[in-house]
Coordinates of C-alpha atoms in Angstrom, one line a residue:
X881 CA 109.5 83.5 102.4
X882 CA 111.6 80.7 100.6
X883 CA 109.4 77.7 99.8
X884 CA 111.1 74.4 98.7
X885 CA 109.5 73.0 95.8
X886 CA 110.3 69.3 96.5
X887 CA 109.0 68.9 99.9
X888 CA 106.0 67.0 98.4
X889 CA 104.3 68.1 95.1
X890 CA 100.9 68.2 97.1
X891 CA 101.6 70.4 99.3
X892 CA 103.3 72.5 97.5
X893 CA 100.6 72.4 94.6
X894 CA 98.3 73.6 97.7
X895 CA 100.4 76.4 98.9
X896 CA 100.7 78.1 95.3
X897 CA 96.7 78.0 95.6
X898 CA 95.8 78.8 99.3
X899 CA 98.5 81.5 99.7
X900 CA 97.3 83.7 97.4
X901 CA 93.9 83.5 97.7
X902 CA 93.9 83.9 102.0
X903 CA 96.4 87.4 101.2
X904 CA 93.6 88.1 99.0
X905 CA 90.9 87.9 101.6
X906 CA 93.0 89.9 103.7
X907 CA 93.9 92.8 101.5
X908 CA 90.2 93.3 101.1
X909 CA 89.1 93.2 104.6
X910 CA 92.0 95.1 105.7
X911 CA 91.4 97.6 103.0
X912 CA 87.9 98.4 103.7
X913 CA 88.7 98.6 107.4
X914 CA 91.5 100.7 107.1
X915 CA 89.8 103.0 104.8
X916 CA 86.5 103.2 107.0
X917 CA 89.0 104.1 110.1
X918 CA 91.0 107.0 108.4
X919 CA 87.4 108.7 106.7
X920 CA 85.9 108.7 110.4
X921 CA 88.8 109.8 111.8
X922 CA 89.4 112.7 109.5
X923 CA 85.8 113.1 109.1
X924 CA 86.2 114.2 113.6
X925 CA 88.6 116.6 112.5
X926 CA 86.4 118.1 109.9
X927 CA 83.1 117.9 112.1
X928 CA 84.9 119.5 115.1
X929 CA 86.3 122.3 113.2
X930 CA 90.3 121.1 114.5
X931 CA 93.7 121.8 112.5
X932 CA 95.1 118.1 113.9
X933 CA 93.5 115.2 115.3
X934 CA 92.2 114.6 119.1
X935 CA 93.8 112.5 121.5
X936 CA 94.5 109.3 120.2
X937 CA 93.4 109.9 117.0
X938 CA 96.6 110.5 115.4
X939 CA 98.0 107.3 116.7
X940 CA 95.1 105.3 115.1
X941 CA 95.6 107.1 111.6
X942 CA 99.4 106.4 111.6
X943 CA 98.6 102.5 112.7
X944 CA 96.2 102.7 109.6
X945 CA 98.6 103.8 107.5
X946 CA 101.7 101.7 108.7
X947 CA 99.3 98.7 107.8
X948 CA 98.0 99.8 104.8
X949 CA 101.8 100.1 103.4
X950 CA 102.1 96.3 104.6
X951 CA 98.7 95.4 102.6
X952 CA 100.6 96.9 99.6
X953 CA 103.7 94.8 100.0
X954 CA 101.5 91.7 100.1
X955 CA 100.3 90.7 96.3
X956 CA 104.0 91.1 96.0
X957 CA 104.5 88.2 98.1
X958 CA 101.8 86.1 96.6
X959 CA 102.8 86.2 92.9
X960 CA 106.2 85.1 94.3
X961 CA 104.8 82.2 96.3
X962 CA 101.7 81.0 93.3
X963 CA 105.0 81.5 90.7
X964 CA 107.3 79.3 92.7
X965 CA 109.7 82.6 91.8
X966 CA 110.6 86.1 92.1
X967 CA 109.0 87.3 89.4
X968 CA 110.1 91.5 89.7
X969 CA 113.5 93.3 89.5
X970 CA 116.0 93.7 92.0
X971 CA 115.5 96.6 93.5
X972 CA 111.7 95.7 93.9
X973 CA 113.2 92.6 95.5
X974 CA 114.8 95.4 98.2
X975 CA 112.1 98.2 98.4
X976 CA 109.4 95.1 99.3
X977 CA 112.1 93.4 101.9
X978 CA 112.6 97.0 103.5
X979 CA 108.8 98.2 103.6
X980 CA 107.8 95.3 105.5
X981 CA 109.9 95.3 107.9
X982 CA 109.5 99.2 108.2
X983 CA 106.0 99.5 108.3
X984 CA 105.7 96.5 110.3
X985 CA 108.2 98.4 113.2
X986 CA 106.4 101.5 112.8
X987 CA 103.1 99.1 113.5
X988 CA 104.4 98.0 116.4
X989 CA 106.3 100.9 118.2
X990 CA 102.8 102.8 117.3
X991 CA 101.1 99.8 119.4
X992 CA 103.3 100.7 122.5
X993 CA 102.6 103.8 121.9
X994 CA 98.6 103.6 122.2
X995 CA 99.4 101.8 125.3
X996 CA 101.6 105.0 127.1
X997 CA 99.3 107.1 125.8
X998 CA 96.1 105.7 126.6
X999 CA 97.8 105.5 130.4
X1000 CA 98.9 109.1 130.5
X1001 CA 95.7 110.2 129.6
X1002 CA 93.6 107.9 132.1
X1003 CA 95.6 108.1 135.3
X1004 CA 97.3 112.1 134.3
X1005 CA 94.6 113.6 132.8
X1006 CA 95.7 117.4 134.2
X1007 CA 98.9 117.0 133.1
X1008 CA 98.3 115.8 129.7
X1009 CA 96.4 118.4 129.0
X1010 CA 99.0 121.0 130.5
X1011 CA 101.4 119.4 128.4
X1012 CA 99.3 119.5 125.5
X1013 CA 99.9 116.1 124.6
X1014 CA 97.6 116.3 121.0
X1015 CA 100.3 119.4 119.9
X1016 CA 103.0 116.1 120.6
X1017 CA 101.7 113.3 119.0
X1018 CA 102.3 114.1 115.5
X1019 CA 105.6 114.4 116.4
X1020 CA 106.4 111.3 118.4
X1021 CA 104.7 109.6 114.9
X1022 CA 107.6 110.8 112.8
X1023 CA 110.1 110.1 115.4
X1024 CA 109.1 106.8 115.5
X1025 CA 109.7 105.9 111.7
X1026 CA 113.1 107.1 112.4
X1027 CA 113.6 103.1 114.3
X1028 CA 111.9 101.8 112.6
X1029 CA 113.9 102.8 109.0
X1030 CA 117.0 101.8 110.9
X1031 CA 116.1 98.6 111.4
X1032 CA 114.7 98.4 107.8
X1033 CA 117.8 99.6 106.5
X1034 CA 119.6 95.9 106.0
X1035 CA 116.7 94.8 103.8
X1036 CA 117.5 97.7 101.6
X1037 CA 121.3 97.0 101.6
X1038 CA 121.8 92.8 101.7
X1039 CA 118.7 92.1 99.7
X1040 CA 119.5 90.7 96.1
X1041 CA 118.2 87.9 93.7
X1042 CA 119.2 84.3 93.4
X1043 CA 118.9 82.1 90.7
X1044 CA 117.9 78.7 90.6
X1045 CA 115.1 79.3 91.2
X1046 CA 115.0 82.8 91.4
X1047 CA 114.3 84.2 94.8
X1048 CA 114.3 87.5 97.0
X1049 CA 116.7 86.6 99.1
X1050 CA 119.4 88.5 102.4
X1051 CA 122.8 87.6 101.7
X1052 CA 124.3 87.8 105.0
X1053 CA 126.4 85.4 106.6
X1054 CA 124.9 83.2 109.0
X1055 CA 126.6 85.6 112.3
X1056 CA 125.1 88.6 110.8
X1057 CA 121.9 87.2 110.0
X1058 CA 121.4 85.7 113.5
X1059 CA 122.6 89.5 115.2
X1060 CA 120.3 91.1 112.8
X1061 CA 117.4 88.9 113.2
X1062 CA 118.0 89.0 117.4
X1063 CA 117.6 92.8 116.9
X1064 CA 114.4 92.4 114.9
X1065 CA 113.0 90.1 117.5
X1066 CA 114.3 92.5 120.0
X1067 CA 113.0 95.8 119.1
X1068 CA 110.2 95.2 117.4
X1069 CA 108.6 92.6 119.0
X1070 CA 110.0 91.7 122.8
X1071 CA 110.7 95.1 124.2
X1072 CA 107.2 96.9 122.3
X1073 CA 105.3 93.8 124.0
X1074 CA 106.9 94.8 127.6
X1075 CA 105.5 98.2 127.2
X1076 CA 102.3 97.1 126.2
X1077 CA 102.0 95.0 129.0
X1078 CA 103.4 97.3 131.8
X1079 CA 101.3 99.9 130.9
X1080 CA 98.0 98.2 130.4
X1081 CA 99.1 96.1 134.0
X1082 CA 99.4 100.0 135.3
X1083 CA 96.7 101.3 134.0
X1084 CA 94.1 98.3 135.6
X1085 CA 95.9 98.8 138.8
X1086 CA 95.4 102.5 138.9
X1087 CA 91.5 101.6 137.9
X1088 CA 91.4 98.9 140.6
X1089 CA 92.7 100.9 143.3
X1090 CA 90.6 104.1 142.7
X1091 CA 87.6 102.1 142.8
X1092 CA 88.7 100.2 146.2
X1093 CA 89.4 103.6 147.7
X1094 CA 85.6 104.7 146.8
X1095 CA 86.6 107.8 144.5
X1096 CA 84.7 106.4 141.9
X1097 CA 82.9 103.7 142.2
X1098 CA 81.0 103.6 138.6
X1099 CA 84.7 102.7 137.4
X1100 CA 84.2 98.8 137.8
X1101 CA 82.6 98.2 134.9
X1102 CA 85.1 100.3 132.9
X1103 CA 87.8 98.4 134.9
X1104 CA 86.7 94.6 133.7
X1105 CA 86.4 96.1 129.9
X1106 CA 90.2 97.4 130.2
X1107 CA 90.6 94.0 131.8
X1108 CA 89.6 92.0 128.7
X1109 CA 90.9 94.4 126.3
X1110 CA 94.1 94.5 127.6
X1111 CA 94.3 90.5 127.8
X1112 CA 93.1 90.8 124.4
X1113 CA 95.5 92.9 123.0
X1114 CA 98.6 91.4 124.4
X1115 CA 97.1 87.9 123.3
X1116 CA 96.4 88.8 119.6
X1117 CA 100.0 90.7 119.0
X1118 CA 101.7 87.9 120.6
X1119 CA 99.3 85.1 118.6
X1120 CA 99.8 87.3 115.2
X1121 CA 103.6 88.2 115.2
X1122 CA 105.6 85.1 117.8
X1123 CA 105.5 82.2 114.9
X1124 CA 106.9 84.4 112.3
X1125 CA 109.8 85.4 114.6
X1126 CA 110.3 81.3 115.3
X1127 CA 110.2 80.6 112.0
X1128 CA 112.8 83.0 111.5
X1129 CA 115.0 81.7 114.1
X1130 CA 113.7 78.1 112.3
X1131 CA 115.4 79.3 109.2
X1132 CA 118.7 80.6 110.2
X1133 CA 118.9 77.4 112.5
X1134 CA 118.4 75.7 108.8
X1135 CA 121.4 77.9 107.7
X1136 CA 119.2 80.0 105.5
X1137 CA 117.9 77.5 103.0
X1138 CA 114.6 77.1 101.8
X1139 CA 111.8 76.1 104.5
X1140 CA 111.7 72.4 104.9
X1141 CA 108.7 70.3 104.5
X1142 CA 108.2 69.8 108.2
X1143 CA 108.0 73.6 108.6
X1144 CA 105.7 74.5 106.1
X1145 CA 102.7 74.0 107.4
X1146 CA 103.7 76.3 109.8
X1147 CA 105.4 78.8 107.9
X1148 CA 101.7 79.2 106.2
X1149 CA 100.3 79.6 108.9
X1150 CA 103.2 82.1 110.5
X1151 CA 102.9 84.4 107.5
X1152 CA 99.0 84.4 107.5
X1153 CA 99.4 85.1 111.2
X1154 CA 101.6 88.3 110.7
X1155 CA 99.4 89.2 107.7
X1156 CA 96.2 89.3 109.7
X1157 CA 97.9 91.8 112.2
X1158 CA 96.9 94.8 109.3
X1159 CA 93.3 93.4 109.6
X1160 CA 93.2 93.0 113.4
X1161 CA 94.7 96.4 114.4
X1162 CA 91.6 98.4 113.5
X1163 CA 89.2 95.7 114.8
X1164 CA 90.7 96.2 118.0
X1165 CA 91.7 99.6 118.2
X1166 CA 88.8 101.1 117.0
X1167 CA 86.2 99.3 116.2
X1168 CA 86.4 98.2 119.5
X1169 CA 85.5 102.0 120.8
X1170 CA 81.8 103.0 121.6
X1171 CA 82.3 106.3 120.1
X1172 CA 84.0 105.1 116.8
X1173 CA 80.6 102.4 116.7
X1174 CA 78.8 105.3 116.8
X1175 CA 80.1 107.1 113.8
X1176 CA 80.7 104.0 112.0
X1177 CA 76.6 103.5 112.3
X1178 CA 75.7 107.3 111.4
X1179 CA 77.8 106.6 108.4
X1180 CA 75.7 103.5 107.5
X1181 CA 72.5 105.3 107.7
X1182 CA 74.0 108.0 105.5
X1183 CA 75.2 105.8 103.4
X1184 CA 71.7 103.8 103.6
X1185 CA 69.8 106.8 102.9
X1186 CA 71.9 108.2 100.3
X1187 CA 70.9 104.7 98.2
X1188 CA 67.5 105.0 99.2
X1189 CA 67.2 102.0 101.1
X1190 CA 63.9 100.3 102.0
X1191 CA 65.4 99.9 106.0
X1192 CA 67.6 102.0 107.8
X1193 CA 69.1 101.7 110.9
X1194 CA 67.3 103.8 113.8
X1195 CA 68.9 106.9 115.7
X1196 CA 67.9 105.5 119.0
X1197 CA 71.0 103.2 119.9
X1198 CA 71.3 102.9 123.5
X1199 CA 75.3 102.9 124.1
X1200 CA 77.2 100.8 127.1
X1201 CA 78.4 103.2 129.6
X1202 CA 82.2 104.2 128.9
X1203 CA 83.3 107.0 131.4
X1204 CA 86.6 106.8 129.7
X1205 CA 86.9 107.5 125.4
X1206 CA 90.6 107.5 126.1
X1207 CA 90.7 110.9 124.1
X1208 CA 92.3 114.3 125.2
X1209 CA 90.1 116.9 126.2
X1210 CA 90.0 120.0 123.3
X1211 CA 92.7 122.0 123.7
X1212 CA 92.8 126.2 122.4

């Protein structure tokens, strides 16, 4: 992000400080939630006695990962903005550009594919498990790095320094730029958002009409929680990743030059916005999950214990009723 240092010495003077200091509140929330989501989920694989992860599983612990390569990209991005400069070489200049816009693909096509997944396993639960779905997964995660290094690929090849001041900056021309950016906008945020909302819009339809037909009437409850989940997830990766993509379109409409003082307000707030997406995803994907509250509390009192606390938490937690963990049965 190119920040024009005369568009008022106040605000800039601001920037340099509150930057830097909200990526640094977010590295550390997003590292501690990150790192609490892959030791429970390798910890089920450990407890359960399994070579590879269960159902979902896998998905979640690639999500972690994809964001905790964009939480490594970010001090990057702060010394740059408190400097006023780029302050590293060249090819850190490219190896930055391309892992963010790698991981942050391999985010998001991992997003869509929670949302198939999670469908396949609610309404085709016999097949899925014919299929072996869980022997799949760790498959489809590779394959889909394979986009999402495609579309990173430019960053790698057009990135470069300029002087005066010097900044990381894609020397394309203004054509190129605009078809590269419309395929960024494209693929890794327009057509992963249709899937997400198709499916989920499929799966609360297949929940609404089994209950109406009176196959399963304890299903109501679970079908308002998909309801709000679902509305929630499509609202937060639309809130987290649209205003980045504008101010994209912003900047290419501003032929590429630094980010004007009427923008920049915004382009704070559009880059704290996509940040916050590595600190969301595990809020909603599994701290969100009764079982994964579960583990995450016997940890605590493990953890409590293990210090010698005066208080710990009690075993008797009474759980809301979840028919559905969204996992794959245990497969020989």
């Amino acid at each position: 992000m190119n920040i024009s240092h005369d568009c008022g010495s106040l605000s800039w003077e601001l920037t340099r400080v509150l930057a830097p200091t909200l990526d640094v509140i977010v590295m550390l929330i997003g590292l501690v939630g990150h790192s609490l989501v892959i030791y429970i989920l390798t910890g089920r694989r450990r407890k359960n006695g399994l070579q590879s992860l269960q159902g979902t599983d896998m998905l979640l612990l690639a999500l972690s990962f994809s964001d905790l390569l964009l939480l490594v990209c970010l001090p990057f991005h702060s010394a740059a903005i408190a400097l006023g400069y780029w302050p590293f070489s060249s090819i850190l200049c490219k190896v930055i550009s391309f892992l963010g816009v790698a991981c942050n693909s391999a985010s998001v096509f991992t997003l869509a594919a929670l949302a198939v997944t999670r469908y396949l396993i609610v309404v085709y639960p016999t097949w899925t498990y014919r299929f072996r779905m869980r022997r799949w997964l760790p498959v489809t995660v590779i394959l889909m790095w394979v986009p999402a290094v495609a579309l990173a690929a430019p960053q790698f090849a057009f990135r470069q320094l300029r002087t005066a001041p010097i900044l990381c900056f894609a020397f394309l021309s203004d054509l190129s730029q605009l078809v590269y950016s419309t395929i960024l906008f494209l693929f890794s945020f327009a057509f992963p958002l249709i899937i997400i909302v198709v499916m989920y819009i499929k799966l609360y339809s297949f929940l609404r009409r089994t209950r109406l037909q009176g196959t399963a009437p304890q299903l109501e409850r679970y079908q308002n929680q998909v309801t709000k989940t679902s509305i929630l997830l499509v609202l937060v990766f639309t809130i987290c990743w649209l205003p980045s993509y504008i101010l994209m379109f912003l900047l290419i409409a501003n032929n590429n030059s630094n980010i004007p003082a009427q923008h920049l307000n915004f382009a704070i707030i559009a880059r704290l916005l996509a940040s916050s997406s590595a600190v969301a995803n595990p809020l909603l994907y599994a701290f969100m999950s009764n079982k994964f509250r579960r583990e995450l509390l016997t940890l605590g009192r493990v953890c409590c214990k293990g210090c010698r606390c005066i208080m710990c938490p009690g075993s008797a937690i009474v759980e809301p009723f979840n028919p559905v963990e969204l996992d794959t049965p245990p497969q020989p």
